[in-house]
Structure formats: structure tokens, C-alpha cells
PDB file of C-alpha atoms in Angstrom:
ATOM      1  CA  UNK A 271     108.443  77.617  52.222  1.00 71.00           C
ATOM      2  CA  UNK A 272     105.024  77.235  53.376  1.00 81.00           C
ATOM      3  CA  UNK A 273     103.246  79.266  55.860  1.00 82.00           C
ATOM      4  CA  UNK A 274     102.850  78.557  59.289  1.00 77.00           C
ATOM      5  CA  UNK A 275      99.334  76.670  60.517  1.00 76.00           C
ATOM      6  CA  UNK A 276      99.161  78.152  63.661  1.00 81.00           C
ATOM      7  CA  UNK A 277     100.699  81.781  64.713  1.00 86.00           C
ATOM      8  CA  UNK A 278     101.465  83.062  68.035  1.00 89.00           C
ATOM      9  CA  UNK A 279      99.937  86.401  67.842  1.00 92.00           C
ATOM     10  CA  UNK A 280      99.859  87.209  71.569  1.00 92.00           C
ATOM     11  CA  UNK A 281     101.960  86.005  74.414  1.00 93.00           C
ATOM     12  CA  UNK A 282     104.237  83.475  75.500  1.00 93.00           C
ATOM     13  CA  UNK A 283     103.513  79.861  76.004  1.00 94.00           C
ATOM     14  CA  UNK A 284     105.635  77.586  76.813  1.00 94.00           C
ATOM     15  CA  UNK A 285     106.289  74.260  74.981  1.00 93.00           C
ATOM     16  CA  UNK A 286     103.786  72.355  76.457  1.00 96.00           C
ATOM     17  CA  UNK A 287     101.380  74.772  76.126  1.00 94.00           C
ATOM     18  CA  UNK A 288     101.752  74.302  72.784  1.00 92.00           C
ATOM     19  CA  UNK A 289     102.321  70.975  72.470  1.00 93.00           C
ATOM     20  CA  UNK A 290      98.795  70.823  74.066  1.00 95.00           C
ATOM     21  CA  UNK A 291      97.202  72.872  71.496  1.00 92.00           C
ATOM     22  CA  UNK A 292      98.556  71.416  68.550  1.00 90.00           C
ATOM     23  CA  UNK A 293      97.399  67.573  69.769  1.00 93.00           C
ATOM     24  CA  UNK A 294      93.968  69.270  70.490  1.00 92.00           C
ATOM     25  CA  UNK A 295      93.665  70.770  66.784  1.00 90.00           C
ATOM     26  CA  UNK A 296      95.285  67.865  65.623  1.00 90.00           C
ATOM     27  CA  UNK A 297      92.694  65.166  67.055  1.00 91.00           C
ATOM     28  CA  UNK A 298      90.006  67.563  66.208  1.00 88.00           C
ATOM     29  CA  UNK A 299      91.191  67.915  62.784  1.00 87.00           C
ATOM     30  CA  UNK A 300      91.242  64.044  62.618  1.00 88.00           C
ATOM     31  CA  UNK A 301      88.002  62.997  64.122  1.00 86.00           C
ATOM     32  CA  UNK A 302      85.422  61.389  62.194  1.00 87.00           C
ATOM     33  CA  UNK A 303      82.528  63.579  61.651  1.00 85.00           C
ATOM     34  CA  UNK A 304      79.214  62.215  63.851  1.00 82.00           C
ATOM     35  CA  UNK A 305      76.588  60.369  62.734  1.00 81.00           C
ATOM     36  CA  UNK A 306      73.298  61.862  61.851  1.00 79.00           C
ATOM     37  CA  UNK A 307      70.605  61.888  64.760  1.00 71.00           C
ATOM     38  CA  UNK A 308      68.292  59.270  62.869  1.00 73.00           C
ATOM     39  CA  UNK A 309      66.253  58.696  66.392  1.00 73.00           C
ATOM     40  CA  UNK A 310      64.507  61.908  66.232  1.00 70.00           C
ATOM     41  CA  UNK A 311      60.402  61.822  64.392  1.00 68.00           C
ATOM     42  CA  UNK A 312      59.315  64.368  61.742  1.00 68.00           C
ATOM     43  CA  UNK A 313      57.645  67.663  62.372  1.00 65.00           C
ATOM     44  CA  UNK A 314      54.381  66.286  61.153  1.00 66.00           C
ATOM     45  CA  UNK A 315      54.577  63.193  63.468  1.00 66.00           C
ATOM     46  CA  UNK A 316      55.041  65.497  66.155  1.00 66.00           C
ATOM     47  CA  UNK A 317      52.613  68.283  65.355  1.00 64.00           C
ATOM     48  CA  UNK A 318      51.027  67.687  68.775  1.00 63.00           C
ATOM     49  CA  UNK A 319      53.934  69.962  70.417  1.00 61.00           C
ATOM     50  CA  UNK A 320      53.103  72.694  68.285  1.00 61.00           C
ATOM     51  CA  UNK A 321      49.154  72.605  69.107  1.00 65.00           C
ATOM     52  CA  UNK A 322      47.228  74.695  71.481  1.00 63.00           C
ATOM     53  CA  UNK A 323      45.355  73.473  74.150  1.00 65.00           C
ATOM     54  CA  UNK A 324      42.019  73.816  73.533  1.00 67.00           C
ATOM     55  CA  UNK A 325      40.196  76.691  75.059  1.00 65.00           C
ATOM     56  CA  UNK A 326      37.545  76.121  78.104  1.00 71.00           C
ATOM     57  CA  UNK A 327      34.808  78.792  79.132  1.00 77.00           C
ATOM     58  CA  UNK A 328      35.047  79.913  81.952  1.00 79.00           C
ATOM     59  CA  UNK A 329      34.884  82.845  84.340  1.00 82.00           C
ATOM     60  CA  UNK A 330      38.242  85.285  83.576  1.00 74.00           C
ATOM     61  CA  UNK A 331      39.496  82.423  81.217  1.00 74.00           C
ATOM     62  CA  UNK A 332      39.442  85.007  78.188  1.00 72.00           C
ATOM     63  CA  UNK A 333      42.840  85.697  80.287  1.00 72.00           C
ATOM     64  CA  UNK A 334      44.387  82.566  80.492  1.00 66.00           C
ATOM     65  CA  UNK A 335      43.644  82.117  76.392  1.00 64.00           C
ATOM     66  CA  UNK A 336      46.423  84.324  75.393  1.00 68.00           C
ATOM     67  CA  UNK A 337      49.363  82.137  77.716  1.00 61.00           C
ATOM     68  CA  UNK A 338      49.939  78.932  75.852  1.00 55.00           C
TER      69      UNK A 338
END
């Protein structure tokens, strides 16, 4: 005899609470794993999100240098 897959530790559901959870875990179990997200560019074409602005003189602008 094998054991059970799923266990009712706590609680009482009824039937179709059940029957709920095992066609949830059932057509998760099944589903075909998704594709890859091929749309998205490299880290080195977008290196422009990871650069600073470039710093401009200015009157209290040593302040505004530390906020990116």
C-alpha cells in the first residue's frame, strides 16, 4: 500500500472542497512548463539603465549628485 499524496492534517472539508483541490494540483501538476522570455535584451545592450546621469555644476548641485 502506498502512501497517501495529499493528507488532511487540519480540519474538515467537505467533498468538494476536496475535489477542488485535487483538480487544482492535478492541472498544476500537468501543465506544460512556460516558455523562456526570449523578448527581453542583454545586460550589456541595456547598460544605459544602469548609468548615471551625468553631473552638472551648479549652485547646491553637490546635493543633488548623491540621488540618482
Amino acid at each position: 500500500m502506498t502512501d497517501p499524496v495529499l493528507r488532511v492534517v487540519k480540519g474538515d472539508p467537505t467533498p468538494e472542497e476536496l475535489a477542488a483541490l485535487i483538480a487544482v494540483v492535478t492541472a498544476r501538476a500537468t501543465a506544460p512548463a512556460p516558455a523562456p522570455d526570449t523578448t527581453r535584451a542583454s545586460n550589456w545592450a541595456t547598460y544605459w539603465r544602469n548609468a548615471r546621469s551625468p553631473l552638472r555644476p551648479g549652485p547646491g548641485r553637490w546635493r543633488a549628485s548623491a540621488h540618482p
